[in-house]
Amino acid sequence: MKDEVQTKIADTVKELNEIWDQVEMDEQMRVRRSKLAFENIAQLCNEMTESERNMVKNAETELELYKREICKMRQETGQKQDSSIASLPLTIRNLVELKTQHSNLKKTYSEKLEEQKRLVEQLEMLQFRLGVEDRLLHNENKDTLFRPSLLDMIRTQIAALSASLTERVAEAEELQNELRTFTSLADVVSLTVSSLSTDEDDCQQFLDLNISSDEISLNDDIFNSLKRLHNKMKEIYDEKMDQLEYRWNELLSELSKLWESCLTPEEDREFETKFNAATFAPEQFDQIEAEITRLKEIYSSRQPVYDAIKYWDSLWNSKLALDTKKKDPHYYSSRAAGHSVSKDAQAERNLQNVKLPQAAKHVEEVYAEYLASHADQKIFVYDSKMDPLQYIEYTMNEYDRQQQIETAAKLAAKKVADRDLHSPMKLRTPSKRTLLITPTASGRNSPLVKKPALDASIRMFGSTTSIVSSITPKKPRIKQEDGPKTSSPLGTSSDAKSPSRMMRPPATTPDRRPFRKLQ
């Protein structure tokens, strides 16, 4: 490389002289220009040297920086320190290795730092939402990794604050929803907002508050203000609802009586008998009053018919009550006070033969009289969509049909019971019993030693001992000898002939009876 530089310089000087010869440049000028050229070359060499010297110096600085940062990141990330790094000399190879190691550590460090920042932001958000003062991180440098114990404390506090915030948000939303319910009625709204809209407790402000937003603080002051407003409005709301409910019950009581008096079908009874604040609208009072007026007009023109139908219904219900009473299994045997089968029978005959026909006849008469003046306004009874006469006829026919069904069911049940009672018992051949094993061995039986141990009560009898049969034996009939029938003196011949009471009578098998033939 040195020879090439020298050759290049010599060739350049030679070429310059040739150029200068062409213009016949004098020696003095040539010296001056050659000196300028060599000064430029010297300056370039100096600049190159300085540049390389600065490069080495910067590399040394960068190497030391890598050493410090690697040591710092290892310490903050909880990794083991490498003591050999501190004594590494400045070489290009060492610089490249440290740069690679620094890059890998930087990635891990950045990930942990991002996770830490996320935890810090979450903690700060929770503290803001709940209005809690930061006492955990006020002296910490948030740009460096925290120690593991501090991170554990942050996570614990985040969990506790999250639970508190969830509970507070749920309670605040419930209060807010109840506020909306309180202000749903126009008269309650005008009263409440005008009386409670102060600088401290602004009703509309709380109604428009987005409680679930992370940008809204639910600190103790705001939350307590919301509860105070809720309590004030609830007191007014409850008082107003009591008034409305009283008015509703008053009107519905009158309307219900008219519904019953006019035999109004259930599907036409549009208003709930119980006051419901959730579905109430102030205009419903006007609608109820209009319905009361309409039903009063209807009842005034149809009262004789309605009264006659209700009287027939009351008699019919009395008949049904007697039927139900007779279905009691103890009806005919009961001796309860006031119970009389004969009186019930007399009352039933009176209803069936006298009162019900008379009441039905009266309904027919008053309904005919009504149709004479209101031919285009038929009366329909309850949910049947029938006129009074059709209703009475249908009710009685349905009763007769139901009685026939019950009678048929009783007859069918009795028939089944009688058939089961008279059906013959099914006979079957008894199953075979296993023969008792005796202490003998034969060609058909294996040796005794291979048999299971016998019960002690069986082994005490010999092979020829009679075993008690499962069939109850008959007691043998003993022929009575001549002599006294009570007792005999000692030494008589009866002692030798009559069996002793201590002796077991011989077992006999009863006579075999023929099997019953199956029917």
Short mmCIF file of C-alpha atoms in Angstrom, two decimals:
data_model
loop_
_atom_site.label_atom_id
_atom_site.label_comp_id
_atom_site.label_asym_id
_atom_site.label_seq_id
_atom_site.Cartn_x
_atom_site.Cartn_y
_atom_site.Cartn_z
CA MET A 1 0.00 0.00 0.00
CA LYS A 2 2.91 2.35 0.83
CA ASP A 3 4.61 1.69 -2.54
CA GLU A 4 1.36 2.37 -4.33
CA VAL A 5 1.01 5.73 -2.58
CA GLN A 6 4.57 6.72 -3.37
CA THR A 7 4.20 5.65 -7.02
CA LYS A 8 0.96 7.58 -7.25
CA ILE A 9 2.59 10.74 -5.88
CA ALA A 10 5.61 10.39 -8.22
CA ASP A 11 3.37 9.86 -11.24
CA THR A 12 1.27 12.85 -10.23
CA VAL A 13 4.37 15.13 -9.92
CA LYS A 14 5.67 13.89 -13.28
CA GLU A 15 2.32 14.53 -14.92
CA LEU A 16 2.20 18.01 -13.39
CA ASN A 17 5.67 18.86 -14.78
CA GLU A 18 4.61 17.73 -18.23
CA ILE A 19 1.57 19.97 -18.02
CA TRP A 20 3.63 22.86 -16.83
CA ASP A 21 6.20 22.26 -19.63
CA GLN A 22 3.50 22.75 -22.18
CA VAL A 23 2.95 26.29 -20.97
CA GLU A 24 6.64 26.95 -20.32
CA MET A 25 6.01 27.68 -16.62
CA ASP A 26 9.01 29.15 -14.85
CA GLU A 27 10.67 27.41 -11.93
CA GLN A 28 9.49 29.82 -9.28
CA MET A 29 5.85 29.33 -10.18
CA ARG A 30 6.34 25.59 -10.35
CA VAL A 31 7.77 25.58 -6.83
CA ARG A 32 4.90 27.66 -5.52
CA ARG A 33 2.27 25.46 -7.09
CA SER A 34 4.01 22.27 -6.01
CA LYS A 35 4.15 23.61 -2.47
CA LEU A 36 0.38 24.32 -2.60
CA ALA A 37 -0.29 20.81 -3.83
CA PHE A 38 1.77 19.27 -1.05
CA GLU A 39 0.02 21.47 1.52
CA ASN A 40 -3.35 20.18 0.28
CA ILE A 41 -2.09 16.62 0.49
CA ALA A 42 -0.83 17.22 4.02
CA GLN A 43 -4.15 18.80 5.04
CA LEU A 44 -6.06 15.84 3.65
CA CYS A 45 -3.85 13.43 5.55
CA ASN A 46 -4.32 15.42 8.73
CA GLU A 47 -8.10 15.45 8.27
CA MET A 48 -8.12 11.74 7.67
CA THR A 49 -6.03 11.14 10.76
CA GLU A 50 -8.21 13.39 12.89
CA SER A 51 -11.35 11.73 11.58
CA GLU A 52 -10.10 8.27 12.43
CA ARG A 53 -8.91 9.46 15.83
CA ASN A 54 -12.40 10.84 16.52
CA MET A 55 -13.95 7.59 15.32
CA VAL A 56 -11.87 5.62 17.80
CA LYS A 57 -12.72 8.06 20.57
CA ASN A 58 -16.45 7.81 19.80
CA ALA A 59 -16.19 4.04 19.68
CA GLU A 60 -14.60 4.11 23.10
CA THR A 61 -17.38 6.32 24.40
CA GLU A 62 -20.01 4.06 22.85
CA LEU A 63 -18.37 0.99 24.35
CA GLU A 64 -18.45 2.53 27.83
CA LEU A 65 -22.08 3.54 27.29
CA TYR A 66 -23.01 0.00 26.33
CA LYS A 67 -21.25 -1.30 29.41
CA ARG A 68 -23.15 1.04 31.73
CA GLU A 69 -26.54 0.49 30.10
CA ILE A 70 -26.13 -3.29 29.96
CA CYS A 71 -25.25 -3.30 33.64
CA LYS A 72 -28.22 -1.03 34.43
CA MET A 73 -30.74 -3.02 32.38
CA ARG A 74 -29.52 -6.31 33.83
CA GLN A 75 -29.96 -4.91 37.30
CA GLU A 76 -33.46 -3.47 36.66
CA THR A 77 -34.69 -6.58 34.86
CA GLY A 78 -33.38 -8.83 37.61
CA GLN A 79 -30.74 -10.60 35.48
CA LYS A 80 -27.33 -11.76 36.67
CA GLN A 81 -24.46 -9.34 36.08
CA ASP A 82 -21.47 -10.27 33.82
CA SER A 83 -18.29 -9.07 35.59
CA SER A 84 -16.13 -9.58 32.49
CA ILE A 85 -17.89 -6.81 30.60
CA ALA A 86 -16.30 -4.04 32.67
CA SER A 87 -12.75 -5.07 31.68
CA LEU A 88 -13.34 -5.53 27.96
CA PRO A 89 -10.80 -3.52 25.90
CA LEU A 90 -11.78 -1.33 22.98
CA THR A 91 -11.91 -3.48 19.88
CA ILE A 92 -14.25 -3.59 16.96
CA ARG A 93 -15.26 -7.15 17.87
CA ASN A 94 -16.04 -6.26 21.48
CA LEU A 95 -17.98 -3.24 20.32
CA VAL A 96 -20.13 -5.33 17.96
CA GLU A 97 -20.78 -7.99 20.63
CA LEU A 98 -21.80 -5.44 23.23
CA LYS A 99 -24.00 -3.68 20.72
CA THR A 100 -25.84 -6.96 19.97
CA GLN A 101 -26.21 -7.74 23.67
CA HIS A 102 -27.41 -4.22 24.35
CA SER A 103 -30.02 -4.50 21.57
CA ASN A 104 -31.44 -7.75 22.99
CA LEU A 105 -31.58 -6.38 26.52
CA LYS A 106 -33.14 -3.18 25.26
CA LYS A 107 -36.03 -5.14 23.72
CA THR A 108 -36.75 -6.97 26.98
CA TYR A 109 -36.30 -3.79 28.95
CA SER A 110 -38.69 -1.87 26.68
CA GLU A 111 -41.36 -4.56 27.00
CA LYS A 112 -41.15 -4.47 30.78
CA LEU A 113 -41.16 -0.69 30.76
CA GLU A 114 -44.29 -0.64 28.57
CA GLU A 115 -46.01 -3.06 30.92
CA GLN A 116 -45.00 -0.85 33.84
CA LYS A 117 -46.34 2.26 32.11
CA ARG A 118 -49.63 0.47 31.46
CA LEU A 119 -49.91 -0.45 35.15
CA VAL A 120 -49.07 3.11 36.18
CA GLU A 121 -51.67 4.55 33.80
CA GLN A 122 -54.28 2.12 35.08
CA LEU A 123 -53.45 3.01 38.67
CA GLU A 124 -53.61 6.73 37.94
CA MET A 125 -56.96 6.30 36.17
CA LEU A 126 -58.43 4.43 39.14
CA GLN A 127 -57.09 7.02 41.56
CA PHE A 128 -58.64 9.78 39.47
CA ARG A 129 -61.98 8.01 39.18
CA LEU A 130 -62.18 7.43 42.93
CA GLY A 131 -60.48 10.65 43.97
CA VAL A 132 -57.71 8.77 45.81
CA GLU A 133 -54.39 10.48 46.51
CA ASP A 134 -51.26 8.84 45.03
CA ARG A 135 -49.04 7.79 47.93
CA LEU A 136 -47.29 4.91 46.22
CA LEU A 137 -45.46 6.46 43.25
CA HIS A 138 -45.08 10.11 44.17
CA ASN A 139 -41.30 9.68 44.79
CA GLU A 140 -40.60 7.14 42.05
CA ASN A 141 -38.97 7.74 38.66
CA LYS A 142 -41.54 6.44 36.20
CA ASP A 143 -39.01 6.32 33.33
CA THR A 144 -37.04 3.49 34.94
CA LEU A 145 -38.12 0.01 35.84
CA PHE A 146 -39.51 -0.33 39.35
CA ARG A 147 -38.31 -2.99 41.71
CA PRO A 148 -40.39 -6.20 41.66
CA SER A 149 -41.82 -5.61 45.14
CA LEU A 150 -43.14 -2.21 44.06
CA LEU A 151 -44.75 -3.72 40.96
CA ASP A 152 -46.48 -6.29 43.18
CA MET A 153 -47.80 -3.48 45.38
CA ILE A 154 -49.07 -1.65 42.29
CA ARG A 155 -50.93 -4.74 41.07
CA THR A 156 -52.45 -5.30 44.52
CA GLN A 157 -53.63 -1.70 44.74
CA ILE A 158 -55.05 -1.86 41.20
CA ALA A 159 -57.10 -4.94 42.14
CA ALA A 160 -58.44 -3.26 45.29
CA LEU A 161 -59.28 0.02 43.56
CA SER A 162 -60.89 -1.82 40.62
CA ALA A 163 -63.21 -3.65 43.01
CA SER A 164 -64.08 -0.38 44.77
CA LEU A 165 -64.71 1.39 41.46
CA THR A 166 -66.90 -1.43 40.16
CA GLU A 167 -68.98 -1.31 43.32
CA ARG A 168 -69.26 2.49 43.23
CA VAL A 169 -70.16 2.59 39.51
CA ALA A 170 -72.87 -0.04 40.03
CA GLU A 171 -74.33 1.90 42.95
CA ALA A 172 -74.09 5.22 41.09
CA GLU A 173 -75.80 3.75 38.00
CA GLU A 174 -78.57 2.38 40.19
CA LEU A 175 -79.03 5.81 41.79
CA GLN A 176 -79.00 7.44 38.37
CA ASN A 177 -81.59 5.00 37.00
CA GLU A 178 -83.83 5.66 39.97
CA LEU A 179 -83.40 9.39 39.39
CA ARG A 180 -84.62 8.89 35.82
CA THR A 181 -87.58 6.96 37.20
CA PHE A 182 -88.31 9.72 39.69
CA THR A 183 -88.28 12.31 36.92
CA SER A 184 -90.29 10.24 34.43
CA LEU A 185 -93.60 11.86 35.42
CA ALA A 186 -94.08 15.38 34.14
CA ASP A 187 -95.51 16.79 37.36
CA VAL A 188 -92.78 15.18 39.46
CA VAL A 189 -90.06 16.53 37.13
CA SER A 190 -91.30 20.09 37.29
CA LEU A 191 -91.57 19.94 41.04
CA THR A 192 -88.24 18.21 41.64
CA VAL A 193 -86.00 20.08 39.21
CA SER A 194 -87.29 23.47 40.24
CA SER A 195 -86.83 22.74 43.94
CA LEU A 196 -83.55 20.80 43.84
CA SER A 197 -81.52 22.40 41.03
CA THR A 198 -78.86 24.16 43.10
CA ASP A 199 -75.16 24.83 42.56
CA GLU A 200 -74.33 21.77 44.63
CA ASP A 201 -76.95 19.31 43.45
CA ASP A 202 -77.89 19.86 39.84
CA CYS A 203 -80.45 17.24 38.83
CA GLN A 204 -79.93 17.53 35.09
CA GLN A 205 -76.16 17.35 35.50
CA PHE A 206 -76.41 13.99 37.22
CA LEU A 207 -78.97 12.70 34.74
CA ASP A 208 -76.62 13.49 31.84
CA LEU A 209 -73.53 12.16 33.63
CA ASN A 210 -71.79 9.28 31.81
CA ILE A 211 -70.86 7.31 34.90
CA SER A 212 -69.05 4.53 33.04
CA SER A 213 -66.65 6.92 31.27
CA ASP A 214 -63.01 6.91 32.44
CA GLU A 215 -62.98 10.68 32.09
CA ILE A 216 -65.58 11.15 34.82
CA SER A 217 -64.48 11.26 38.44
CA LEU A 218 -66.70 9.65 41.04
CA ASN A 219 -64.89 10.99 44.07
CA ASP A 220 -66.51 11.11 47.46
CA ASP A 221 -67.88 14.63 47.01
CA ILE A 222 -69.62 13.86 43.71
CA PHE A 223 -70.88 10.49 44.90
CA ASN A 224 -72.26 11.91 48.15
CA SER A 225 -73.93 14.74 46.23
CA LEU A 226 -75.59 12.16 43.99
CA LYS A 227 -76.86 10.24 47.01
CA ARG A 228 -78.20 13.40 48.66
CA LEU A 229 -80.04 14.34 45.49
CA HIS A 230 -81.41 10.82 45.19
CA ASN A 231 -82.69 10.83 48.77
CA LYS A 232 -84.40 14.20 48.34
CA MET A 233 -86.06 13.19 45.10
CA LYS A 234 -87.05 9.78 46.46
CA GLU A 235 -88.83 11.41 49.36
CA ILE A 236 -90.81 13.61 46.96
CA TYR A 237 -91.34 10.71 44.57
CA ASP A 238 -92.64 8.36 47.27
CA GLU A 239 -95.04 10.99 48.55
CA LYS A 240 -96.30 11.63 45.03
CA MET A 241 -96.60 7.91 44.28
CA ASP A 242 -98.62 7.40 47.45
CA GLN A 243 -101.04 10.06 46.26
CA LEU A 244 -101.23 8.56 42.78
CA GLU A 245 -101.68 5.04 44.14
CA TYR A 246 -104.46 6.16 46.45
CA ARG A 247 -106.22 7.85 43.55
CA TRP A 248 -105.70 4.78 41.36
CA ASN A 249 -107.08 2.38 43.97
CA GLU A 250 -110.05 4.64 44.51
CA LEU A 251 -110.93 4.72 40.81
CA LEU A 252 -110.16 1.03 40.22
CA SER A 253 -112.33 0.02 43.15
CA GLU A 254 -115.29 1.77 41.56
CA LEU A 255 -114.38 0.46 38.12
CA SER A 256 -114.03 -3.13 39.37
CA LYS A 257 -117.51 -3.00 40.89
CA LEU A 258 -118.89 -1.81 37.57
CA TRP A 259 -116.99 -4.57 35.73
CA GLU A 260 -118.63 -7.14 38.00
CA SER A 261 -122.02 -5.48 37.77
CA CYS A 262 -121.86 -5.30 33.97
CA LEU A 263 -120.44 -8.84 33.64
CA THR A 264 -117.50 -7.43 31.70
CA PRO A 265 -115.23 -10.10 30.11
CA GLU A 266 -111.67 -10.30 31.42
CA GLU A 267 -110.24 -9.39 28.03
CA ASP A 268 -112.13 -6.09 28.08
CA ARG A 269 -110.81 -5.08 31.50
CA GLU A 270 -107.94 -2.98 30.18
CA PHE A 271 -106.64 -1.47 33.44
CA GLU A 272 -104.60 -3.26 36.07
CA THR A 273 -106.26 -3.49 39.44
CA LYS A 274 -102.91 -2.90 41.17
CA PHE A 275 -101.06 0.39 40.70
CA ASN A 276 -97.84 0.05 38.70
CA ALA A 277 -95.57 3.11 38.85
CA ALA A 278 -93.37 1.80 36.02
CA THR A 279 -96.21 1.81 33.46
CA PHE A 280 -98.29 4.66 34.85
CA ALA A 281 -99.13 7.65 32.71
CA PRO A 282 -101.11 10.65 34.04
CA GLU A 283 -103.62 10.42 31.19
CA GLN A 284 -104.74 7.02 32.49
CA PHE A 285 -106.82 8.74 35.15
CA ASP A 286 -108.88 10.44 32.44
CA GLN A 287 -109.28 7.13 30.63
CA ILE A 288 -110.46 5.36 33.80
CA GLU A 289 -112.96 8.11 34.59
CA ALA A 290 -114.29 7.94 31.03
CA GLU A 291 -114.66 4.14 31.34
CA ILE A 292 -116.51 4.54 34.65
CA THR A 293 -118.93 7.01 33.06
CA ARG A 294 -119.54 4.67 30.11
CA LEU A 295 -120.18 1.63 32.31
CA LYS A 296 -122.54 3.57 34.55
CA GLU A 297 -124.65 4.47 31.53
CA ILE A 298 -124.64 0.86 30.36
CA TYR A 299 -125.53 -0.47 33.80
CA SER A 300 -128.40 1.98 34.24
CA SER A 301 -130.06 0.66 31.06
CA ARG A 302 -129.26 -3.04 31.65
CA GLN A 303 -129.49 -3.32 35.43
CA PRO A 304 -132.57 -5.61 35.53
CA VAL A 305 -130.90 -8.06 33.14
CA TYR A 306 -127.57 -8.03 34.96
CA ASP A 307 -129.23 -8.46 38.36
CA ALA A 308 -131.31 -11.38 37.08
CA ILE A 309 -128.25 -13.12 35.60
CA LYS A 310 -126.24 -12.66 38.78
CA TYR A 311 -129.13 -14.06 40.85
CA TRP A 312 -129.27 -17.15 38.62
CA ASP A 313 -125.49 -17.47 38.91
CA SER A 314 -125.68 -17.38 42.69
CA LEU A 315 -128.28 -20.17 42.71
CA TRP A 316 -126.22 -22.22 40.27
CA ASN A 317 -123.12 -21.81 42.43
CA SER A 318 -125.13 -23.04 45.42
CA LYS A 319 -126.04 -26.16 43.46
CA LEU A 320 -122.39 -26.74 42.51
CA ALA A 321 -121.39 -26.30 46.15
CA LEU A 322 -123.83 -29.05 47.16
CA ASP A 323 -122.41 -31.33 44.46
CA THR A 324 -118.89 -30.74 45.72
CA LYS A 325 -120.00 -31.36 49.29
CA LYS A 326 -121.52 -34.75 48.37
CA LYS A 327 -118.26 -35.90 46.78
CA ASP A 328 -116.66 -36.02 50.22
CA PRO A 329 -116.13 -39.73 51.09
CA HIS A 330 -117.31 -39.02 54.66
CA TYR A 331 -120.38 -37.08 53.58
CA TYR A 332 -122.96 -39.71 54.57
CA SER A 333 -121.17 -40.79 57.74
CA SER A 334 -120.24 -37.36 59.08
CA ARG A 335 -121.74 -36.30 62.39
CA ALA A 336 -120.41 -32.73 62.31
CA ALA A 337 -122.51 -29.97 63.79
CA GLY A 338 -124.86 -28.46 61.24
CA HIS A 339 -124.39 -31.35 58.79
CA SER A 340 -127.65 -32.85 57.56
CA VAL A 341 -127.97 -35.08 54.52
CA SER A 342 -131.74 -34.69 54.43
CA LYS A 343 -131.57 -30.90 54.54
CA ASP A 344 -129.02 -30.88 51.73
CA ALA A 345 -131.23 -33.15 49.63
CA GLN A 346 -134.23 -30.93 50.26
CA ALA A 347 -132.22 -27.80 49.35
CA GLU A 348 -130.95 -29.48 46.17
CA ARG A 349 -134.48 -30.44 45.10
CA ASN A 350 -135.68 -26.93 45.82
CA LEU A 351 -132.88 -25.46 43.69
CA GLN A 352 -133.29 -27.94 40.85
CA ASN A 353 -137.07 -27.91 40.61
CA VAL A 354 -138.10 -24.45 41.82
CA LYS A 355 -135.54 -21.72 42.23
CA LEU A 356 -133.33 -22.28 39.17
CA PRO A 357 -136.24 -22.61 36.72
CA GLN A 358 -137.87 -19.51 38.20
CA ALA A 359 -134.62 -17.54 37.99
CA ALA A 360 -134.08 -18.63 34.36
CA LYS A 361 -137.64 -17.63 33.52
CA HIS A 362 -137.07 -14.24 35.11
CA VAL A 363 -133.90 -13.74 33.04
CA GLU A 364 -135.85 -14.54 29.89
CA GLU A 365 -138.56 -12.03 30.77
CA VAL A 366 -136.30 -9.10 31.67
CA TYR A 367 -134.06 -9.73 28.65
CA ALA A 368 -137.06 -9.77 26.33
CA GLU A 369 -138.23 -6.52 27.87
CA TYR A 370 -134.76 -5.02 27.35
CA LEU A 371 -134.59 -6.10 23.69
CA ALA A 372 -137.94 -4.49 23.09
CA SER A 373 -136.33 -1.08 23.58
CA HIS A 374 -132.74 -1.92 22.62
CA ALA A 375 -133.03 -4.32 19.72
CA ASP A 376 -129.63 -3.41 18.28
CA GLN A 377 -127.74 -3.66 21.61
CA LYS A 378 -127.50 -7.30 22.60
CA ILE A 379 -126.00 -8.26 25.94
CA PHE A 380 -123.11 -10.72 26.04
CA VAL A 381 -122.36 -12.47 29.30
CA TYR A 382 -118.80 -12.69 30.64
CA ASP A 383 -116.33 -14.29 28.21
CA SER A 384 -118.87 -16.55 26.55
CA LYS A 385 -119.90 -14.14 23.77
CA MET A 386 -123.46 -15.44 24.34
CA ASP A 387 -126.63 -13.68 25.28
CA PRO A 388 -128.11 -14.44 28.73
CA LEU A 389 -130.43 -17.25 27.57
CA GLN A 390 -127.70 -18.96 25.54
CA TYR A 391 -125.37 -18.63 28.50
CA ILE A 392 -127.80 -20.36 30.89
CA GLU A 393 -128.54 -23.16 28.43
CA TYR A 394 -124.85 -23.68 27.65
CA THR A 395 -123.94 -23.77 31.35
CA MET A 396 -126.55 -26.42 32.13
CA ASN A 397 -125.65 -28.54 29.10
CA GLU A 398 -121.97 -28.44 30.02
CA TYR A 399 -122.86 -29.53 33.54
CA ASP A 400 -124.88 -32.50 32.24
CA ARG A 401 -122.07 -33.48 29.89
CA GLN A 402 -119.51 -33.35 32.69
CA GLN A 403 -121.75 -35.47 34.91
CA GLN A 404 -122.06 -38.10 32.18
CA ILE A 405 -118.28 -38.18 31.80
CA GLU A 406 -117.78 -38.64 35.54
CA THR A 407 -120.45 -41.38 35.71
CA ALA A 408 -118.89 -43.24 32.79
CA ALA A 409 -115.47 -43.02 34.42
CA LYS A 410 -116.83 -44.43 37.71
CA LEU A 411 -118.57 -47.32 35.93
CA ALA A 412 -115.40 -48.16 34.00
CA ALA A 413 -113.33 -48.13 37.18
CA LYS A 414 -115.89 -50.37 38.96
CA LYS A 415 -115.91 -52.81 36.05
CA VAL A 416 -112.12 -53.13 36.17
CA ALA A 417 -112.18 -53.65 39.94
CA ASP A 418 -114.85 -56.38 39.66
CA ARG A 419 -112.91 -58.17 36.93
CA ASP A 420 -109.74 -58.16 39.03
CA LEU A 421 -111.67 -59.43 42.05
CA HIS A 422 -113.20 -62.47 40.27
CA SER A 423 -110.23 -63.42 38.11
CA PRO A 424 -108.67 -66.82 39.19
CA MET A 425 -105.32 -66.89 40.89
CA LYS A 426 -102.54 -68.01 38.60
CA LEU A 427 -100.96 -71.27 39.80
CA ARG A 428 -97.42 -72.31 39.14
CA THR A 429 -95.24 -75.31 39.88
CA PRO A 430 -92.94 -74.70 42.85
CA SER A 431 -89.26 -74.50 42.05
CA LYS A 432 -87.02 -77.45 42.84
CA ARG A 433 -85.01 -77.41 46.02
CA THR A 434 -81.35 -78.45 46.21
CA LEU A 435 -80.89 -81.76 48.00
CA LEU A 436 -79.14 -81.59 51.35
CA ILE A 437 -75.62 -83.04 51.27
CA THR A 438 -74.98 -86.05 53.57
CA PRO A 439 -71.54 -87.17 54.68
CA THR A 440 -71.34 -89.94 52.07
CA ALA A 441 -69.37 -90.18 48.87
CA SER A 442 -70.53 -91.93 45.79
CA GLY A 443 -69.74 -92.03 42.11
CA ARG A 444 -72.09 -89.15 41.48
CA ASN A 445 -70.66 -87.00 44.24
CA SER A 446 -67.09 -85.86 44.58
CA PRO A 447 -65.13 -86.83 47.76
CA LEU A 448 -66.26 -85.27 50.96
CA VAL A 449 -63.08 -83.28 51.44
CA LYS A 450 -63.83 -81.27 48.32
CA LYS A 451 -67.27 -80.25 49.51
CA PRO A 452 -67.83 -77.02 51.44
CA ALA A 453 -68.17 -77.26 55.16
CA LEU A 454 -71.69 -78.19 56.29
CA ASP A 455 -73.63 -76.36 58.89
CA ALA A 456 -73.18 -77.75 62.38
CA SER A 457 -76.92 -78.33 62.71
CA ILE A 458 -76.83 -80.62 59.66
CA ARG A 459 -73.66 -82.55 60.55
CA MET A 460 -75.15 -83.63 63.88
CA PHE A 461 -77.57 -85.99 62.11
CA GLY A 462 -76.54 -89.24 60.51
CA SER A 463 -77.13 -90.18 56.94
CA THR A 464 -80.20 -92.17 57.86
CA THR A 465 -81.68 -89.57 60.13
CA SER A 466 -85.01 -88.27 58.89
CA ILE A 467 -84.84 -84.62 57.90
CA VAL A 468 -87.86 -82.48 58.62
CA SER A 469 -89.83 -82.01 55.45
CA SER A 470 -90.85 -78.57 54.26
CA ILE A 471 -94.38 -79.99 54.03
CA THR A 472 -96.22 -79.79 57.35
CA PRO A 473 -96.73 -83.40 58.51
CA LYS A 474 -99.98 -84.72 59.80
CA LYS A 475 -100.14 -85.85 63.38
CA PRO A 476 -100.75 -89.59 63.43
CA ARG A 477 -104.05 -90.67 64.84
CA ILE A 478 -103.52 -92.88 67.94
CA LYS A 479 -106.10 -95.46 68.71
CA GLN A 480 -107.62 -94.92 72.13
CA GLU A 481 -107.54 -98.01 74.31
CA ASP A 482 -110.27 -98.90 76.70
CA GLY A 483 -109.96 -97.27 80.02
CA PRO A 484 -110.31 -93.85 81.54
CA LYS A 485 -110.04 -90.93 79.13
CA THR A 486 -108.30 -88.66 81.58
CA SER A 487 -105.26 -90.38 83.04
CA SER A 488 -104.00 -93.83 83.96
CA PRO A 489 -102.30 -94.96 87.14
CA LEU A 490 -98.68 -95.84 87.10
CA GLY A 491 -97.86 -99.31 85.91
CA THR A 492 -100.90 -99.79 83.70
CA SER A 493 -100.74 -101.22 80.26
CA SER A 494 -101.46 -97.84 78.73
CA ASP A 495 -97.89 -96.73 79.54
CA ALA A 496 -96.47 -99.28 77.21
CA LYS A 497 -98.91 -98.67 74.41
CA SER A 498 -99.29 -94.88 74.35
CA PRO A 499 -96.34 -92.88 72.97
CA SER A 500 -94.39 -90.66 75.34
CA ARG A 501 -94.85 -86.86 75.09
CA MET A 502 -91.10 -86.55 74.78
CA MET A 503 -91.01 -88.69 71.66
CA ARG A 504 -91.45 -87.01 68.32
CA PRO A 505 -94.35 -88.46 66.32
CA PRO A 506 -93.30 -89.97 63.04
CA ALA A 507 -93.45 -87.53 60.18
CA THR A 508 -95.92 -88.37 57.47
CA THR A 509 -96.56 -86.76 54.15
CA PRO A 510 -100.09 -85.38 53.70
CA ASP A 511 -102.34 -86.75 51.04
CA ARG A 512 -101.72 -85.18 47.68
CA ARG A 513 -104.58 -83.09 46.45
CA PRO A 514 -105.29 -82.64 42.75
CA PHE A 515 -104.36 -79.25 41.22
CA ARG A 516 -107.15 -76.83 40.52
CA LYS A 517 -107.89 -76.49 36.91
CA LEU A 518 -107.32 -73.02 35.51
CA GLN A 519 -110.49 -71.37 34.38
#
